[in-house]
Coordinates of C-alpha atoms (C1' of nucleotides) in Angstrom, one line a residue:
Chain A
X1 CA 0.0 0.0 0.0
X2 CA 3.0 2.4 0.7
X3 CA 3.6 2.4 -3.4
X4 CA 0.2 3.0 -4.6
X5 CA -1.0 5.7 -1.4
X6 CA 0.8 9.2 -0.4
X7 CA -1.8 11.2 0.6
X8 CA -5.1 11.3 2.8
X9 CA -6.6 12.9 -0.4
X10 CA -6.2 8.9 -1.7
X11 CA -8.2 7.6 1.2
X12 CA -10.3 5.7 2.6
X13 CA -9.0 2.6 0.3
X14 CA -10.0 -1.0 0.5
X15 CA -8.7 -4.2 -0.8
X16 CA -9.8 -7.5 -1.2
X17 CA -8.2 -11.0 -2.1
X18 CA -9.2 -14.6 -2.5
X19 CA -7.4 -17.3 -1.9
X20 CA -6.4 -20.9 -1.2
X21 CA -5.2 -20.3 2.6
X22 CA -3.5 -23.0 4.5
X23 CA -3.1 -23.8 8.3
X24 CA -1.4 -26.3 10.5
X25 CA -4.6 -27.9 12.1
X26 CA -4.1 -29.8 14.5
X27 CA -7.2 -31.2 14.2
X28 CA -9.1 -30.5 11.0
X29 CA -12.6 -32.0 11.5
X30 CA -16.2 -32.1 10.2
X31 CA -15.6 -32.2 6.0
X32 CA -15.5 -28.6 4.7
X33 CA -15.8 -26.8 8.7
X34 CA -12.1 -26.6 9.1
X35 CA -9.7 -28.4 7.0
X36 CA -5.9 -27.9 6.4
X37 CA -7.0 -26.4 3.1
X38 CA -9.5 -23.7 2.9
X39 CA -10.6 -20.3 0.3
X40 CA -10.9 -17.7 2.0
X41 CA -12.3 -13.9 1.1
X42 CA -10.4 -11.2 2.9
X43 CA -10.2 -7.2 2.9
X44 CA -8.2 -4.5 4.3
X45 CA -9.6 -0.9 4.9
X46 CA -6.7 1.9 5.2
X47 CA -8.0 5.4 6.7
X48 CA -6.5 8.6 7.9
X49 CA -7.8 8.4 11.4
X50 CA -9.9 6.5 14.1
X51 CA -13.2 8.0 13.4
X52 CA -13.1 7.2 9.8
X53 CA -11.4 3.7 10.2
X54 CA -14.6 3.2 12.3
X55 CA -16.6 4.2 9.3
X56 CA -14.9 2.1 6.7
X57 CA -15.3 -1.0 9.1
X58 CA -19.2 -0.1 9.9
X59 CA -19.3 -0.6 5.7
X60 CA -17.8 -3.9 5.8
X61 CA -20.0 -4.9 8.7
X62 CA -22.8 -4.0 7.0
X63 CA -21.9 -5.6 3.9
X64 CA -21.1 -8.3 5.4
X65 CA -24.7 -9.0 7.0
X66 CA -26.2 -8.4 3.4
X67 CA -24.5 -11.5 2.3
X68 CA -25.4 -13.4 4.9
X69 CA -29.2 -12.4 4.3
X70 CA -28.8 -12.9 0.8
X71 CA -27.5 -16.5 1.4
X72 CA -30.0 -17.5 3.5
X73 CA -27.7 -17.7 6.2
X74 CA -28.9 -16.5 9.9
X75 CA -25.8 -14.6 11.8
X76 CA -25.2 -13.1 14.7
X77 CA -22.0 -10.8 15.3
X78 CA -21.2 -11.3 18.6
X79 CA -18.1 -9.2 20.2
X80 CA -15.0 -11.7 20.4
X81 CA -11.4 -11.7 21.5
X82 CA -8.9 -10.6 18.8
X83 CA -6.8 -13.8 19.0
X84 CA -3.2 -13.7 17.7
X85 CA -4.6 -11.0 15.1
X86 CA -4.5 -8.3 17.4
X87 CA -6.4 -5.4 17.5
X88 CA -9.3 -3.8 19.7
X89 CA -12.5 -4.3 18.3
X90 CA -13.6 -6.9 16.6
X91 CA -16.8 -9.5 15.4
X92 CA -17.6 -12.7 14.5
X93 CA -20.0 -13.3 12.2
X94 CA -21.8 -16.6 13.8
X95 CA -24.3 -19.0 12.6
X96 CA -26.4 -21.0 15.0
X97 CA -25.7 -24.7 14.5
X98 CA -25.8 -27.5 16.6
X99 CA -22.2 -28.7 14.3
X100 CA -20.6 -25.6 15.8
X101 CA -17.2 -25.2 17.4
X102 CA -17.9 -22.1 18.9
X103 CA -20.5 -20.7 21.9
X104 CA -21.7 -17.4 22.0
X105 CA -23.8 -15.6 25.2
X106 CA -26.8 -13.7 24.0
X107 CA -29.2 -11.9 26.3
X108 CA -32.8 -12.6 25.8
X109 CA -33.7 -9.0 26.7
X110 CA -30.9 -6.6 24.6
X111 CA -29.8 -8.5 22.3
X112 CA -26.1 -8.2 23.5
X113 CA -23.8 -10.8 22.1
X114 CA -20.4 -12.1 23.2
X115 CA -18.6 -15.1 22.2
X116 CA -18.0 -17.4 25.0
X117 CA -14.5 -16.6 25.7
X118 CA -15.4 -12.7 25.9
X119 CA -18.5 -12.8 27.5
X120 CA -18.8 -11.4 31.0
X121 CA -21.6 -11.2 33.5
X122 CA -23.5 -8.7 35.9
X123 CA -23.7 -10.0 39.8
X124 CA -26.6 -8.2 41.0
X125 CA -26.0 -8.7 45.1
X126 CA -25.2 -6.9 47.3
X127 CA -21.6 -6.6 48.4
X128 CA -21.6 -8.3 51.6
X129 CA -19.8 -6.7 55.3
X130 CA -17.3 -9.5 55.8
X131 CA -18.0 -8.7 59.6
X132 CA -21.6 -10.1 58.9
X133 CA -19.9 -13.4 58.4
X134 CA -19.9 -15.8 61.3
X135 CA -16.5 -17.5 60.9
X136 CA -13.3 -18.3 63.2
X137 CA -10.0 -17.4 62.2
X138 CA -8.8 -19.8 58.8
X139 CA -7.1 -22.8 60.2
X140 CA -5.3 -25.8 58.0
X141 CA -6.6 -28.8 57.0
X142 CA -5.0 -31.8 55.5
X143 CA -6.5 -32.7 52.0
X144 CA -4.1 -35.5 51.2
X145 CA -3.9 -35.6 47.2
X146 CA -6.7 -33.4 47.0
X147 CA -5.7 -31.3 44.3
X148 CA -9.1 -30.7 42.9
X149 CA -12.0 -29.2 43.5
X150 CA -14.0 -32.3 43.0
X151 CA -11.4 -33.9 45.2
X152 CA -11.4 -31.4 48.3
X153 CA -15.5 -31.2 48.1
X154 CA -15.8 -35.3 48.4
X155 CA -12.9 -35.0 51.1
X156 CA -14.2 -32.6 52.8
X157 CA -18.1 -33.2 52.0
X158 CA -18.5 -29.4 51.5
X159 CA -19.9 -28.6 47.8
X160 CA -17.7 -27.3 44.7
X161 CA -19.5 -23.5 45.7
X162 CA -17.8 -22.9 48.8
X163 CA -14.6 -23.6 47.9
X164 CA -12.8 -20.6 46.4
X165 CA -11.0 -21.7 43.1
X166 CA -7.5 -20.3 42.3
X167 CA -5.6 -19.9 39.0
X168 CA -2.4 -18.8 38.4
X169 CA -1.7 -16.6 36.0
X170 CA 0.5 -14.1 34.3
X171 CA -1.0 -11.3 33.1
X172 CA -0.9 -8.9 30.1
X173 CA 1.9 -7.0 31.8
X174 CA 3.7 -10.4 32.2
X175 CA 3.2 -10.0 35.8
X176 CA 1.9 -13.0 37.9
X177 CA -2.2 -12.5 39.3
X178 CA -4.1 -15.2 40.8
X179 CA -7.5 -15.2 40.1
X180 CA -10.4 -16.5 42.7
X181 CA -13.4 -17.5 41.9
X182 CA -16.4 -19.4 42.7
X183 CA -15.3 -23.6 42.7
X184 CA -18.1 -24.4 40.6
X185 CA -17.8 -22.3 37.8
X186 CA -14.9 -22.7 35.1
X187 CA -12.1 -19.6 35.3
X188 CA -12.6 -17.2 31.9
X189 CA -9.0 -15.8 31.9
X190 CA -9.2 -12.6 29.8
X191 CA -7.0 -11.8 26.9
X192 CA -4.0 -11.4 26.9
X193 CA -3.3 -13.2 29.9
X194 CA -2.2 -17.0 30.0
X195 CA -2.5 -19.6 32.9
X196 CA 0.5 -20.8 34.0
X197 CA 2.3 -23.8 32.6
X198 CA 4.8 -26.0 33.7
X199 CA 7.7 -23.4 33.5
X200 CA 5.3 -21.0 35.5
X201 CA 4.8 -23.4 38.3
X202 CA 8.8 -24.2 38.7
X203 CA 9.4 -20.4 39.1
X204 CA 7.3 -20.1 41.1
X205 CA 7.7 -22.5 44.2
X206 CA 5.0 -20.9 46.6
X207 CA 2.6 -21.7 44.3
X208 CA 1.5 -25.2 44.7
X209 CA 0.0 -26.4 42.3
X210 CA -3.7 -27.8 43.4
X211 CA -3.1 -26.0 47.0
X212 CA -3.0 -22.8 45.4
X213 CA -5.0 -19.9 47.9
X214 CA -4.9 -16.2 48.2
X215 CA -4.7 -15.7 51.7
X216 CA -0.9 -14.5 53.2
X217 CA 0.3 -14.2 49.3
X218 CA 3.0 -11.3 49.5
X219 CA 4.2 -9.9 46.2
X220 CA 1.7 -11.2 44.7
X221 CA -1.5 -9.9 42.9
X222 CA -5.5 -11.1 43.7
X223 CA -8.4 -10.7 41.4
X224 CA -11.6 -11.7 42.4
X225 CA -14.7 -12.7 40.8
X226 CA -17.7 -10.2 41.2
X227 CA -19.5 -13.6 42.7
X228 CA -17.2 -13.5 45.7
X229 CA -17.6 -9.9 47.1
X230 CA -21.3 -10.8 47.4
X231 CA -20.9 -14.4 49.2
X232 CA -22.4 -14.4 52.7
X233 CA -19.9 -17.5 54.0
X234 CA -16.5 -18.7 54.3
X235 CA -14.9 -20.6 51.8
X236 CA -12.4 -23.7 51.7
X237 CA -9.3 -22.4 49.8
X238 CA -5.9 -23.6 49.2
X239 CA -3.1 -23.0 51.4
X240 CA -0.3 -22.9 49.5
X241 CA 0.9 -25.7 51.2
X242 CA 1.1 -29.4 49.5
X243 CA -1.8 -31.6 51.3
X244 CA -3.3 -28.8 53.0
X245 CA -6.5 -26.4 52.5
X246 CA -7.5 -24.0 54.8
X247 CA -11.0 -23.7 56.0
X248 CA -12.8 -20.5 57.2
X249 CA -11.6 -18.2 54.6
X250 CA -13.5 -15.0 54.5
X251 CA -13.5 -12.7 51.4
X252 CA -12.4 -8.9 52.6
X253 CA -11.3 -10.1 56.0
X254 CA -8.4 -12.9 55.6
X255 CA -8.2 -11.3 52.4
X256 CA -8.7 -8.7 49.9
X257 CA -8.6 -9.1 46.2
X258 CA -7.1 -5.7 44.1
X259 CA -10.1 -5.5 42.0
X260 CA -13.6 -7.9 41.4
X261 CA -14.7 -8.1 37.8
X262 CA -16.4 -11.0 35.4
X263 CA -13.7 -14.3 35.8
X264 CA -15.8 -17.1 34.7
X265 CA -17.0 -18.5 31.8
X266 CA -20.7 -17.6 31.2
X267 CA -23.5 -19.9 31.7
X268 CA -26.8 -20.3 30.8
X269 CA -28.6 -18.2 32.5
X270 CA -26.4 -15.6 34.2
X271 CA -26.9 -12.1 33.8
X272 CA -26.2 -9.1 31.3
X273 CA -23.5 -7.2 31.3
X274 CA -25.5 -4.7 29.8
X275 CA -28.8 -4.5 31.0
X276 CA -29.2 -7.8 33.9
X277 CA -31.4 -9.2 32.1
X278 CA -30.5 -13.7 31.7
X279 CA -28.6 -14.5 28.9
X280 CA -28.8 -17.8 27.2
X281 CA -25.8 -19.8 25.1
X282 CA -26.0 -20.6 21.5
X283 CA -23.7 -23.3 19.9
X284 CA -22.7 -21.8 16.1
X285 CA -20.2 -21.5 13.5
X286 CA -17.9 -18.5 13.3
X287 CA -18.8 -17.9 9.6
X288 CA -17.0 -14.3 9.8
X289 CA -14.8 -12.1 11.3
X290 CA -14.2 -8.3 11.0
X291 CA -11.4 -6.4 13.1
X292 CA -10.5 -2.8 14.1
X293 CA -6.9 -3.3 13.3
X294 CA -6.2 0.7 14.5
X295 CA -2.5 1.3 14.4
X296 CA -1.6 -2.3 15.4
X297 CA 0.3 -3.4 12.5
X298 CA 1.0 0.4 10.7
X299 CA 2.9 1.6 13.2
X300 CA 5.1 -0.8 13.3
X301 CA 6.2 -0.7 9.7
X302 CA 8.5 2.2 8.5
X303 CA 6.5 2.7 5.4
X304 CA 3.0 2.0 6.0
X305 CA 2.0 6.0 5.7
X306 CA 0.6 8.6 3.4
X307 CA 1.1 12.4 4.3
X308 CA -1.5 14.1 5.9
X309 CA -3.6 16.4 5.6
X310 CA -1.0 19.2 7.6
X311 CA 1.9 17.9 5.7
X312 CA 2.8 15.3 8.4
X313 CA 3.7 11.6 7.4
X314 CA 1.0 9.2 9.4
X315 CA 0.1 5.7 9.6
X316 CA -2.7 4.1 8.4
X317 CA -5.6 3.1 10.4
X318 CA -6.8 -0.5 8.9
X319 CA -9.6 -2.5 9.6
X320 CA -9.5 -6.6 8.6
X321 CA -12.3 -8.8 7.1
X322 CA -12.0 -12.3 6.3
X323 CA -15.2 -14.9 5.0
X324 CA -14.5 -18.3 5.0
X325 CA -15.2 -19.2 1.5
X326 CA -14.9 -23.3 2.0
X327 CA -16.7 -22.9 5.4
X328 CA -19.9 -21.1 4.1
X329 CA -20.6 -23.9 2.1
X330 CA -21.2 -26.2 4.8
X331 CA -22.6 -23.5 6.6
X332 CA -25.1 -23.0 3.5
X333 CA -26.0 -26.6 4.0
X334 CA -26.2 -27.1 7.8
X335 CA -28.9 -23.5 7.0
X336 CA -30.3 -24.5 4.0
X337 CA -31.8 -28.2 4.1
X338 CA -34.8 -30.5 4.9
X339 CA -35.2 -34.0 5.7
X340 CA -34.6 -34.5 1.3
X341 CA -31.6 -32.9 1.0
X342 CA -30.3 -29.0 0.3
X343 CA -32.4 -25.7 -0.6
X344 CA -30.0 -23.9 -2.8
X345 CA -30.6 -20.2 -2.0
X346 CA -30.9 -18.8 -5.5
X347 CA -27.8 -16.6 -6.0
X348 CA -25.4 -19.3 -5.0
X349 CA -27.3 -22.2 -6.7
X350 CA -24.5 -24.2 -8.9
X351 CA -28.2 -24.2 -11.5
X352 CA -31.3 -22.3 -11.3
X353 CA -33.6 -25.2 -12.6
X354 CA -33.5 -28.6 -13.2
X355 CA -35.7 -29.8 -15.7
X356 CA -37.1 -33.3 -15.3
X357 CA -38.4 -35.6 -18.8
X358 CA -40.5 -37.9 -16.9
X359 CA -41.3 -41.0 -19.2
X360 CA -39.2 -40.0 -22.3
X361 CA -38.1 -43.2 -23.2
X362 CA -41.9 -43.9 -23.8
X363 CA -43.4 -41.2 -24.8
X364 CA -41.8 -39.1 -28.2
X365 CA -43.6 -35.7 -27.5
X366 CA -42.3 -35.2 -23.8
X367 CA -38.8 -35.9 -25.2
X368 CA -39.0 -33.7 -28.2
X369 CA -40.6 -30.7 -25.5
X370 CA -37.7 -31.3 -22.7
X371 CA -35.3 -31.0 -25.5
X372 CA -37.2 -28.0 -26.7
X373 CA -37.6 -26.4 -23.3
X374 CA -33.7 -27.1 -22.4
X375 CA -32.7 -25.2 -25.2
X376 CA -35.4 -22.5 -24.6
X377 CA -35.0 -22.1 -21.0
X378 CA -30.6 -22.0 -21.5
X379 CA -31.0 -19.0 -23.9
X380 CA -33.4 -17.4 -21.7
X381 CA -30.2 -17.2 -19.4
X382 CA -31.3 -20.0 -17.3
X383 CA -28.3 -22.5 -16.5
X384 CA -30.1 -25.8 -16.4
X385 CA -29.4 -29.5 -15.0
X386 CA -31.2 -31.7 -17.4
X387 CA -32.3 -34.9 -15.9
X388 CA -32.9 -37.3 -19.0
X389 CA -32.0 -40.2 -17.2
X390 CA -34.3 -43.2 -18.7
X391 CA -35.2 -43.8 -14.8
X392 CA -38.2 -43.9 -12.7
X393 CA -40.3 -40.5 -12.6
X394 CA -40.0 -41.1 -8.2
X395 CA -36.0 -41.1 -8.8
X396 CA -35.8 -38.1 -10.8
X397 CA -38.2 -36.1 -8.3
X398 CA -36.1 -37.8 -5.1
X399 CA -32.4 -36.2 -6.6
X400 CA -33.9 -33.4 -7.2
X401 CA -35.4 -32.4 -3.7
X402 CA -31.6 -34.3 -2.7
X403 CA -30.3 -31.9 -4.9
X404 CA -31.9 -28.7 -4.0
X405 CA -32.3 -26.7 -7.2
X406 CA -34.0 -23.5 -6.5
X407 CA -36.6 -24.5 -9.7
X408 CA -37.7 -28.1 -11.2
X409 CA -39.7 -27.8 -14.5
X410 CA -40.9 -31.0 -15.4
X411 CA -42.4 -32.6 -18.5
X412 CA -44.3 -35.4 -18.8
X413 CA -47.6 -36.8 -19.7
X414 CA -49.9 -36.0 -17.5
X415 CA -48.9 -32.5 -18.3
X416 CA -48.9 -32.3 -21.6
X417 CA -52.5 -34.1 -22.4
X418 CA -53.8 -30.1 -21.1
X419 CA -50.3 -28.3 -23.4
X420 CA -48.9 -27.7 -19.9
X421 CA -45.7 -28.2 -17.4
X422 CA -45.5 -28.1 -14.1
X423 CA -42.9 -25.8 -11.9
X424 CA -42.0 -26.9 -8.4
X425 CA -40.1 -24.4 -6.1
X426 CA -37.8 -26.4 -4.2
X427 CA -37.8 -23.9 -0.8
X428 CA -42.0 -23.3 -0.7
X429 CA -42.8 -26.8 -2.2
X430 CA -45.4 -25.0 -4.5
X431 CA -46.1 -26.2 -7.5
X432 CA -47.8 -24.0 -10.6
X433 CA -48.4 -24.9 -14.0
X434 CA -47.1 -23.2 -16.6
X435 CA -48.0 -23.5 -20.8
X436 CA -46.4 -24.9 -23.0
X437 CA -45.6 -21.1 -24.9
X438 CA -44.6 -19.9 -21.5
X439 CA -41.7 -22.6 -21.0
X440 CA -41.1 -22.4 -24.4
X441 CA -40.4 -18.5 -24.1
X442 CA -38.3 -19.3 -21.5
X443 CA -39.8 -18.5 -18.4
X444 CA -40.9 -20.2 -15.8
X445 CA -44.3 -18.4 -14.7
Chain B
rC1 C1' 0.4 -35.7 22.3
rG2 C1' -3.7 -37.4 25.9
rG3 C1' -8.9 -40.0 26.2
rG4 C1' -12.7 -43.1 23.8
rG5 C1' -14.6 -46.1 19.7
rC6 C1' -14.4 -48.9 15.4
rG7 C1' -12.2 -52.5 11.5
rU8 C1' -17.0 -58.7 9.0
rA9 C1' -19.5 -58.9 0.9
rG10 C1' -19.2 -52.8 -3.4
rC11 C1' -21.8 -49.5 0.7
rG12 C1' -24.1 -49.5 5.7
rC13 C1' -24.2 -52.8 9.7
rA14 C1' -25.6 -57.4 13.1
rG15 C1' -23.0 -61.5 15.0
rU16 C1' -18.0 -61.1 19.6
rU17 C1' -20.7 -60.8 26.1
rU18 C1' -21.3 -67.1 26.7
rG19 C1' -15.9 -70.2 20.9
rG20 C1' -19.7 -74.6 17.3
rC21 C1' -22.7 -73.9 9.3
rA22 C1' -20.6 -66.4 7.5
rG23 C1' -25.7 -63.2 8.3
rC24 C1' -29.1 -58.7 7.3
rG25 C1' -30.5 -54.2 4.5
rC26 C1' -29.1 -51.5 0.2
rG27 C1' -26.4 -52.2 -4.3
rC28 C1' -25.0 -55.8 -8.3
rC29 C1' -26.5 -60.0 -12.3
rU30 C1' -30.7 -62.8 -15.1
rG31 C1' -36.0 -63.1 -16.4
rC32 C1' -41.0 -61.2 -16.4
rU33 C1' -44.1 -57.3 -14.9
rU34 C1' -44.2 -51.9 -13.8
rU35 C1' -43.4 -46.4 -15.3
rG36 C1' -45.9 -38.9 -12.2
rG37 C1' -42.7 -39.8 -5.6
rG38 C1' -36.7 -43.6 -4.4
rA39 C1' -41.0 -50.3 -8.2
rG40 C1' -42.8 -55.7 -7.6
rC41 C1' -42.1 -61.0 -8.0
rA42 C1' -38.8 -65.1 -9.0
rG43 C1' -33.9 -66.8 -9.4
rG44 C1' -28.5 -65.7 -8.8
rA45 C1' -23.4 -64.0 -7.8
rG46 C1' -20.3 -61.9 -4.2
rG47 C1' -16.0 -63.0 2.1
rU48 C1' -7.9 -62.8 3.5
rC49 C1' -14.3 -61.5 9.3
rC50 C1' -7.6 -55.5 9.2
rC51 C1' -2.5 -58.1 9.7
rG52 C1' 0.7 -61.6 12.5
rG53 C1' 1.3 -65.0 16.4
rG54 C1' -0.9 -68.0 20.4
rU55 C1' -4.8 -71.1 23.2
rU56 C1' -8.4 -74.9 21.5
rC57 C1' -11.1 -80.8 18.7
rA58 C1' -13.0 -76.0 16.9
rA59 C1' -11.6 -68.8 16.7
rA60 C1' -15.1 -63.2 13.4
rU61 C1' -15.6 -64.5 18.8
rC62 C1' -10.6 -65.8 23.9
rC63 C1' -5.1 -64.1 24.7
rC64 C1' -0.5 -61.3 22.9
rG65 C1' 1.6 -57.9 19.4
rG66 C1' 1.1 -54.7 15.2
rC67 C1' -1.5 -51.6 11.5
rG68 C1' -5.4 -48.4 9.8
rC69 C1' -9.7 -45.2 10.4
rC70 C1' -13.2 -42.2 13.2
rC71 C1' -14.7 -39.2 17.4
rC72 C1' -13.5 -36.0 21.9
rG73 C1' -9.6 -32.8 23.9
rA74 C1' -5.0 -29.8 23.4
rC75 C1' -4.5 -26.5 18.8
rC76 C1' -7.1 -22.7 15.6
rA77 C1' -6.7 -14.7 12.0

RNA sequence: CGGGGCGUAGCGCAGUUUGGCAGCGCGCCUGCUUUGGGAGCAGGAGGUCCCGGGUUCAAAUCCCGGCGCCCCGACCA
C-alpha cells in the first residue's frame, strides 16, 4: 500500500483478495468446517484516522450482513477476542448450528452478544460486610492428594461453591495475578493473559499447584470474581501448602482481592453485562470475522503511511475482514436443508432449474418438449441440470429435492394431455403450472 | 500428544458378552411385470471376518503384538 497511497486525499482505500489459505490444524474436522486447506475472502480498509477507520469498518460490517441475508444464512456478530490477530475491536459473524465449534452468550432482553471466551456477567447482590460473616479465624486442614475441586469437596463433603477456586496466571503485563473465583464455575482468563504452565509453576515454588490460595500471598497480585464480594460464607481455599486447604476463609477479612470483575465462563442463564437481564448460550459457526486493526500493524512498519492532511507523514488506520469461502458452504447446507436434502438459495445455486423428462423413453412428444424447453430455457439465461436419465419418474423427483435446485420444470404426460408443465419451487414446495408457450419462451411463470 | 470407539460382501451394519454352518439391508447379475414420488415377483453372484502370532477338537468371537480409520480434547486470523 506504501507504493500506490501518499496522501489522505487517496483515502479511505479497500482491498480484497481470494485465496487458497492453509493452516497447521491440529485437528481439522467435520468435511468442509475446518480443514488444512481452505478459500478464503479477505479485505483491508486503510483510513487517515480513528473516526473514519470506524466508518470504513461499519461498511464492511454491514456488507457483510447483506451476504449473509442474501444467502440465506442467519448470523449473529457477537463481540469476540482478537486472538493472535491483534487489535481492539472486533466480530464474529456466527451462525447458530448445533455442528458448531464455537459458543456465544446472548441476552434474551438486549440483544447483546459475546462469544463465549469474551462474554462477561453482571452479579446483581449486594456486596456483603465480611464482619456479617460468622467464621473463626482460617485454620489448615490436611486434604491429602486433593488437588481438585471435586477432590477437596468429596474430602471434605463441602460442595464445589464454597470452595474458592485459584488460577495462576501471568497477566498482560507479564506480571503473575491469581485469580479467585467461585469452585463451581470454570475460570474465563481474559485476553491477553495466559494460565500458568509447567515453566510457570517451577518459578514459582510458593505456588502449589492444586493448594494454590490467596490468603498471606505477599508480592503477589489477587483478582476476584464479582460472585465472591457478594458471598455471605466462608470458603475452603488452598493453602499454599502441598496436602493442605485452609477452611474459614472470608472474602475482605483474611483477604482482599485488588479489584472484582467477570472471571468465569458464562453460563446459561447468568446475567447481562449490559442490561441484567438472563442470557442464554448458542452453539454456532464463526462464519466471519471483522477487526479494528487501528494502528496495530502500521505503526510498526517504516513505510506504511501517506502524508497528511497538515503535511505530516501518518500511519494508516486498517480494519481486517475475512469470509470463509470453504466454510460457508457447509454452513449453507447445515442452514439450507430439509429431511430430502439441500435448498439452494438462488444466488449461489450451482443451476437455477432442473428440468425433469418424466417418461421419455416412452413417450416421443415429452422428449421432443424437454429437449425443446432445455434449449429454450438456456437461452433465456437459465443454466439448467437436465435430468434425461431413462429412470423412474419417483427417482428423478427424489435427486432433485436431494439436490436442491432453486426450480424443477418437469415434463411429462400428464402435463402435456392439457399443453402444460409443471414448476416446483424447491424452498416453498409450490407447484404451478405453466403452458407450454410460457416454458417455451423461457420462463418459468 | 492425551482419552474413547471402530475394523465382517461394493456401501451401511448385526453377530464377539457365553468359541460350534458367514448373516441382514441396500447395491449388483438374469428373467418377467411396472413407469408422475426412491418399483414388484422369482432366481443368482459376491468373504484374507484389518494383519501376524498364540490357546483350543474347533476362533469373526478368547489371549499377545502390530497396522489403519473415526470421534473427543489440546491447537485454531
Amino acid at each position: 500500500m506504501s507504493g500506490e497511497v501518499e496522501s489522505y486525499r487517496q483515502l479511505p482505500v479497500t482491498v480484497y483478495q481470494i485465496q487458497s489459505k492453509f493452516r497447521d490444524e491440529a485437528r481439522p474436522r467435520s468435511g468442509l468446517m475446518r480443514g488444512r486447506e481452505f478459500t478464503m475472502s479477505d479485505s483491508y480498509s486503510f483510513d487517515a484516522n480513528k473516526e473514519l477507520m470506524v466508518l470504513s469498518y461499519q461498511r464492511a460490517f454491514d456488507a457483510y450482513l447483506r451476504i449473509f441475508e442474501r444467502l440465506g444464512i442467519p448470523v449473529t456478530p457477537v463481540e469476540a477476542v482478537s486472538g493472535a490477530i491483534g487489535g481492539d475491536v472486533n466480530h464474529e459473524f456466527m451462525a447458530p448450528s448445533l455442528v458448531g465449534e464455537d459458543h456465544y452468550a446472548s441476552c434474551s432482553n438486549c440483544g447483546l452478544a459475546a462469544n463465549i471466551e469474551a462474554a462477561t456477567r453482571r452479579v446483581d447482590v449486594e456486596r456483603v460486610d465480611p464482619s456479617s460473616i460468622d467464621a473463626p479465624a482460617p485454620s489448615d486442614v490436611a486434604t491429602p492428594d486433593a488437588g481438585t475441586i471435586e477432590a477437596v469437596s468429596a474430602l471434605l463433603g463441602v460442595s464445589a461453591a464454597q470452595i474458592m477456586k485459584s488460577i495462576a496466571c501471568i497477566d498482560d503485563t507479564g506480571a503473575v495475578t491469581i485469580i479467585v473465583l467461585p469452585g463451581d464455575r470454570e475460570a474465563r482468563v481474559p485476553h491477553g493473559w495466559r494460565m500458568f504452565d509447567e515453566a510457570d509453576f517451577a518459578a514459582h515454588s510458593e505456588l502449589k499447584r492444586g493448594f494454590i490460595g490467596p490468603v498471606d500471598l505477599d508480592n503477589v497480585r489477587v483478582v476476584g470474581d464479582l460472585a465472591l464480594a457478594s458471598a455471605a460464607h466462608p470458603y475452603v481455599t488452598g493453602a499454599n501448602r502441598v496436602d493442605t486447604h485452609l477452611i474459614n476463609v472470608v472474602v475482605g477479612r483474611d483477604f482482599t482481592p485488588e479489584s472484582f470483575a467477570s472471571y468465569v465462563v458464562v453460563e446459561s442463564g447468568d446475567l447481562c453485562s449490559n442490561c441484567g437481564h438472563e442470557m442464554f448460550l448458542q452453539r454456532s459457526v464463526e462464519a466471519a470475522h471483522t477487526f479494528q486493526l487501528g494502528l496495530h500493524y502500521t505503526s510498526k512498519m517504516k513505510n506504511a503511511t501517506f502524508v497528511s492532511e497538515d503535511g505530516s507523514e501518518q500511519p494508516f488506520w486498517m480494519g481486517c475482514y475475512g469470509i470463509g469461502v470453504t466454510r460457508l458452504l457447509a454452513v449453507l447446507a447445515e442452514a439450507n436443508h430439509d429431511e430430502l436434502g439441500l435448498i439452494w438459495p438462488e444466488v449461489v445455486a450451482p443451476y437455477d432449474v432442473t428440468l425433469l423428462a418424466l417418461g421419455a423413453a416412452r413417450n416421443e412428444k415429452v422428449a421432443e418438449v424437454a429437449e425443446a424447453a432445455y434449449e429454450a430455457l438456456r437461452n433465456a439465461g437459465h443454466s439448467v441440470l437436465y435430468d434425461d436419465r431413462d429412470v423412474s419418474p419417483g427417482v428423478k423427483f427424489a435427486d432433485a429435492d436431494l439436490l436442491g435446485v432453486p426450480w424443477r420444470v418437469m415434463v411429462g404426460t400428464k402435463g402435456l394431455e392439457r399443453s402444460c408443465v409443471e414448476v416446483r419451487s424447491r424452498a416453498s414446495g409450490q407447484t404451478t403450472e405453466i403452458s407450454l408457450e410460457t416454458l417455451l419462451a423461457g420462463q418459468l411463470s
